């Protein structure tokens, strides 16, 4: 039961392993940085935008190092070639 809850919360990698808490925090950091950067882009001072842009870039850097999640559409029939 506990394993199912943790898997639902953190997700799975393409190898079927559950993400760790640190990996999940990187995803949350990236998502929050993107949201805050978008919300404050109009009326924030330049130093604030620079700080959030640096945070977003650092989150993107760490996000690229994480394994990709499992593709939910890999088993679906894809007829785009025809």
Backbone as JSON Lines, residues from 0, in Angstrom:
{"i":0,"aa":"X","n":[0.82,-1.19,0.0],"ca":[0.0,0.0,0.0],"c":[0.87,1.26,0.0]}
{"i":1,"aa":"X","n":[1.87,1.27,0.86],"ca":[2.76,2.43,0.94],"c":[3.52,2.63,-0.37]}
{"i":2,"aa":"X","n":[3.95,1.53,-0.98],"ca":[4.69,1.61,-2.25],"c":[3.8,2.16,-3.37]}
{"i":3,"aa":"X","n":[2.52,1.78,-3.38],"ca":[1.59,2.3,-4.39],"c":[1.38,3.79,-4.23]}
{"i":4,"aa":"X","n":[1.25,4.25,-3.0],"ca":[1.05,5.68,-2.75],"c":[2.29,6.47,-3.17]}
{"i":5,"aa":"X","n":[3.46,5.98,-2.82],"ca":[4.7,6.67,-3.2],"c":[4.89,6.67,-4.71]}
{"i":6,"aa":"X","n":[4.52,5.59,-5.39],"ca":[4.63,5.54,-6.84],"c":[3.67,6.52,-7.5]}
{"i":7,"aa":"X","n":[2.45,6.62,-6.97],"ca":[1.48,7.59,-7.5],"c":[1.97,9.03,-7.29]}
{"i":8,"aa":"X","n":[2.57,9.28,-6.15],"ca":[3.02,10.63,-5.82],"c":[4.25,11.04,-6.63]}
{"i":9,"aa":"X","n":[5.25,10.15,-6.7],"ca":[6.51,10.51,-7.33],"c":[6.63,10.08,-8.79]}
{"i":10,"aa":"X","n":[5.84,9.13,-9.26],"ca":[5.91,8.66,-10.64],"c":[6.99,7.59,-10.82]}
{"i":11,"aa":"X","n":[7.09,7.09,-12.06],"ca":[8.08,6.05,-12.38],"c":[8.98,6.49,-13.53]}
{"i":12,"aa":"X","n":[10.19,5.97,-13.52],"ca":[11.11,6.22,-14.63],"c":[10.83,5.23,-15.74]}
{"i":13,"aa":"X","n":[11.55,5.36,-16.85],"ca":[11.35,4.43,-17.96],"c":[11.81,3.02,-17.6]}
{"i":14,"aa":"X","n":[12.63,2.87,-16.58],"ca":[13.07,1.54,-16.12],"c":[12.07,0.91,-15.17]}
{"i":15,"aa":"X","n":[11.01,1.63,-14.82],"ca":[10.02,1.12,-13.89],"c":[10.34,1.4,-12.44]}
{"i":16,"aa":"X","n":[11.42,2.12,-12.17],"ca":[11.78,2.46,-10.8],"c":[11.06,3.74,-10.39]}
{"i":17,"aa":"X","n":[10.8,3.84,-9.11],"ca":[10.15,5.04,-8.59],"c":[11.17,6.17,-8.48]}
{"i":18,"aa":"X","n":[10.74,7.4,-8.78],"ca":[11.61,8.55,-8.59],"c":[11.89,8.75,-7.11]}
{"i":19,"aa":"X","n":[13.07,9.26,-6.81],"ca":[13.4,9.56,-5.42],"c":[12.81,10.92,-5.05]}
{"i":20,"aa":"X","n":[12.85,11.21,-3.77],"ca":[12.32,12.49,-3.3],"c":[13.12,13.66,-3.89]}
{"i":21,"aa":"X","n":[14.43,13.49,-4.0],"ca":[15.26,14.55,-4.59],"c":[14.93,14.8,-6.05]}
{"i":22,"aa":"X","n":[14.69,13.75,-6.81],"ca":[14.31,13.91,-8.21],"c":[12.95,14.58,-8.33]}
{"i":23,"aa":"X","n":[12.03,14.22,-7.47],"ca":[10.72,14.83,-7.47],"c":[10.82,16.33,-7.15]}
{"i":24,"aa":"X","n":[11.71,16.67,-6.2],"ca":[11.9,18.08,-5.86],"c":[12.44,18.88,-7.04]}
{"i":25,"aa":"X","n":[13.28,18.27,-7.87],"ca":[13.78,18.97,-9.06],"c":[12.64,19.27,-10.02]}
{"i":26,"aa":"X","n":[11.73,18.31,-10.2],"ca":[10.56,18.56,-11.05],"c":[9.7,19.68,-10.49]}
{"i":27,"aa":"X","n":[9.48,19.68,-9.19],"ca":[8.67,20.73,-8.56],"c":[9.37,22.07,-8.68]}
{"i":28,"aa":"X","n":[10.68,22.11,-8.47],"ca":[11.46,23.34,-8.58],"c":[11.34,23.91,-10.0]}
{"i":29,"aa":"X","n":[11.46,23.06,-11.01],"ca":[11.35,23.51,-12.39],"c":[9.95,24.07,-12.66]}
{"i":30,"aa":"X","n":[8.91,23.37,-12.22],"ca":[7.54,23.82,-12.47],"c":[7.25,25.14,-11.76]}
{"i":31,"aa":"X","n":[7.67,25.26,-10.52],"ca":[7.43,26.5,-9.78],"c":[8.23,27.66,-10.36]}
{"i":32,"aa":"X","n":[9.46,27.41,-10.78],"ca":[10.27,28.47,-11.39],"c":[9.62,28.97,-12.68]}
{"i":33,"aa":"X","n":[9.1,28.05,-13.48],"ca":[8.44,28.44,-14.72],"c":[7.18,29.25,-14.44]}
{"i":34,"aa":"X","n":[6.37,28.83,-13.48],"ca":[5.15,29.56,-13.14],"c":[5.45,30.95,-12.6]}
{"i":35,"aa":"X","n":[6.37,31.04,-11.67],"ca":[6.7,32.34,-11.07],"c":[7.34,33.26,-12.09]}
{"i":36,"aa":"X","n":[8.17,32.72,-12.97],"ca":[8.77,33.54,-14.02],"c":[7.7,34.1,-14.94]}
{"i":37,"aa":"X","n":[6.72,33.29,-15.28],"ca":[5.63,33.76,-16.14],"c":[4.72,34.77,-15.46]}
{"i":38,"aa":"X","n":[4.48,34.59,-14.17],"ca":[3.58,35.51,-13.45],"c":[4.22,36.86,-13.18]}
{"i":39,"aa":"X","n":[5.52,36.91,-12.98],"ca":[6.15,38.17,-12.59],"c":[6.84,38.86,-13.76]}
{"i":40,"aa":"X","n":[6.66,38.38,-14.97],"ca":[7.39,38.93,-16.11],"c":[6.96,40.35,-16.45]}
{"i":41,"aa":"X","n":[5.75,40.75,-16.11],"ca":[5.25,42.07,-16.52],"c":[5.69,43.22,-15.62]}
{"i":42,"aa":"X","n":[5.6,43.02,-14.33],"ca":[5.76,44.17,-13.43],"c":[6.88,44.03,-12.4]}
{"i":43,"aa":"X","n":[7.75,43.07,-12.55],"ca":[8.82,42.87,-11.57],"c":[10.06,43.67,-11.97]}
{"i":44,"aa":"X","n":[10.87,44.05,-10.99],"ca":[12.13,44.73,-11.31],"c":[13.1,43.77,-12.03]}
{"i":45,"aa":"X","n":[14.05,44.34,-12.72],"ca":[14.96,43.52,-13.52],"c":[15.81,42.58,-12.68]}
{"i":46,"aa":"X","n":[16.22,43.01,-11.49],"ca":[17.02,42.12,-10.66],"c":[16.21,40.9,-10.22]}
{"i":47,"aa":"X","n":[14.9,41.07,-10.0],"ca":[14.04,39.96,-9.62],"c":[13.88,38.98,-10.78]}
{"i":48,"aa":"X","n":[13.68,39.53,-11.98],"ca":[13.58,38.67,-13.17],"c":[14.88,37.91,-13.42]}
{"i":49,"aa":"X","n":[16.01,38.58,-13.21],"ca":[17.3,37.92,-13.37],"c":[17.49,36.8,-12.38]}
{"i":50,"aa":"X","n":[17.04,37.01,-11.14],"ca":[17.15,35.98,-10.11],"c":[16.29,34.77,-10.47]}
{"i":51,"aa":"X","n":[15.05,34.98,-10.91],"ca":[14.17,33.87,-11.27],"c":[14.6,33.2,-12.56]}
{"i":52,"aa":"X","n":[15.15,33.97,-13.48],"ca":[15.66,33.37,-14.71],"c":[16.85,32.47,-14.4]}
{"i":53,"aa":"X","n":[17.7,32.89,-13.49],"ca":[18.83,32.03,-13.08],"c":[18.34,30.77,-12.37]}
{"i":54,"aa":"X","n":[17.3,30.91,-11.55],"ca":[16.73,29.75,-10.88],"c":[16.11,28.79,-11.88]}
{"i":55,"aa":"X","n":[15.41,29.33,-12.87],"ca":[14.79,28.51,-13.91],"c":[15.85,27.79,-14.73]}
{"i":56,"aa":"X","n":[16.93,28.49,-15.06],"ca":[18.01,27.87,-15.84],"c":[18.7,26.76,-15.03]}
{"i":57,"aa":"X","n":[18.91,26.98,-13.74],"ca":[19.52,25.95,-12.91],"c":[18.6,24.73,-12.78]}
{"i":58,"aa":"X","n":[17.3,24.97,-12.64],"ca":[16.35,23.85,-12.56],"c":[16.32,23.08,-13.88]}
{"i":59,"aa":"X","n":[16.38,23.78,-15.0],"ca":[16.42,23.11,-16.3],"c":[17.69,22.29,-16.48]}
{"i":60,"aa":"X","n":[18.8,22.8,-15.97],"ca":[20.07,22.08,-16.04],"c":[19.98,20.75,-15.27]}
{"i":61,"aa":"X","n":[19.43,20.81,-14.06],"ca":[19.3,19.59,-13.26],"c":[18.23,18.66,-13.83]}
{"i":62,"aa":"X","n":[17.2,19.23,-14.45],"ca":[16.14,18.42,-15.03],"c":[16.64,17.57,-16.19]}
{"i":63,"aa":"X","n":[17.59,18.11,-16.94],"ca":[18.14,17.35,-18.08],"c":[18.92,16.13,-17.62]}
{"i":64,"aa":"X","n":[19.39,16.12,-16.39],"ca":[20.17,15.0,-15.87],"c":[19.3,13.84,-15.37]}
{"i":65,"aa":"X","n":[18.0,14.09,-15.2],"ca":[17.12,13.06,-14.65],"c":[16.67,12.1,-15.75]}
{"i":66,"aa":"X","n":[16.36,10.84,-15.38],"ca":[15.82,9.91,-16.37],"c":[14.41,10.32,-16.77]}
{"i":67,"aa":"X","n":[14.06,10.05,-18.01],"ca":[12.75,10.42,-18.51],"c":[11.67,9.5,-17.94]}
{"i":68,"aa":"X","n":[10.45,10.02,-17.78],"ca":[9.37,9.14,-17.32],"c":[8.94,8.2,-18.43]}
{"i":69,"aa":"X","n":[8.23,7.18,-18.05],"ca":[7.75,6.19,-18.99],"c":[6.76,6.84,-19.95]}
{"i":70,"aa":"X","n":[6.82,6.49,-21.23],"ca":[5.93,7.05,-22.25],"c":[4.59,6.31,-22.19]}
{"i":71,"aa":"X","n":[3.49,7.01,-21.86],"ca":[2.22,6.31,-21.75],"c":[1.63,5.9,-23.09]}
{"i":72,"aa":"X","n":[2.11,6.45,-24.2],"ca":[1.54,6.14,-25.51],"c":[2.37,5.16,-26.32]}
{"i":73,"aa":"X","n":[3.35,4.52,-25.71],"ca":[4.23,3.65,-26.48],"c":[3.52,2.39,-26.97]}
{"i":74,"aa":"X","n":[2.47,1.95,-26.27],"ca":[1.75,0.75,-26.67],"c":[0.58,1.04,-27.61]}
{"i":75,"aa":"X","n":[0.27,2.3,-27.83],"ca":[-0.86,2.65,-28.69],"c":[-0.48,2.48,-30.16]}
{"i":76,"aa":"X","n":[-1.46,2.18,-30.97],"ca":[-1.24,2.04,-32.4],"c":[-1.05,3.43,-33.0]}
{"i":77,"aa":"X","n":[0.05,3.63,-33.7],"ca":[0.35,4.92,-34.29],"c":[0.35,4.77,-35.8]}
{"i":78,"aa":"X","n":[-0.61,5.38,-36.46],"ca":[-0.72,5.24,-37.9],"c":[-0.36,6.53,-38.65]}
{"i":79,"aa":"X","n":[0.55,7.32,-38.1],"ca":[0.94,8.57,-38.74],"c":[1.74,8.34,-40.01]}
{"i":80,"aa":"X","n":[2.41,7.19,-40.15],"ca":[3.23,6.94,-41.34],"c":[2.37,6.73,-42.58]}
{"i":81,"aa":"X","n":[1.15,6.28,-42.4],"ca":[0.3,5.96,-43.55],"c":[-0.39,7.18,-44.1]}
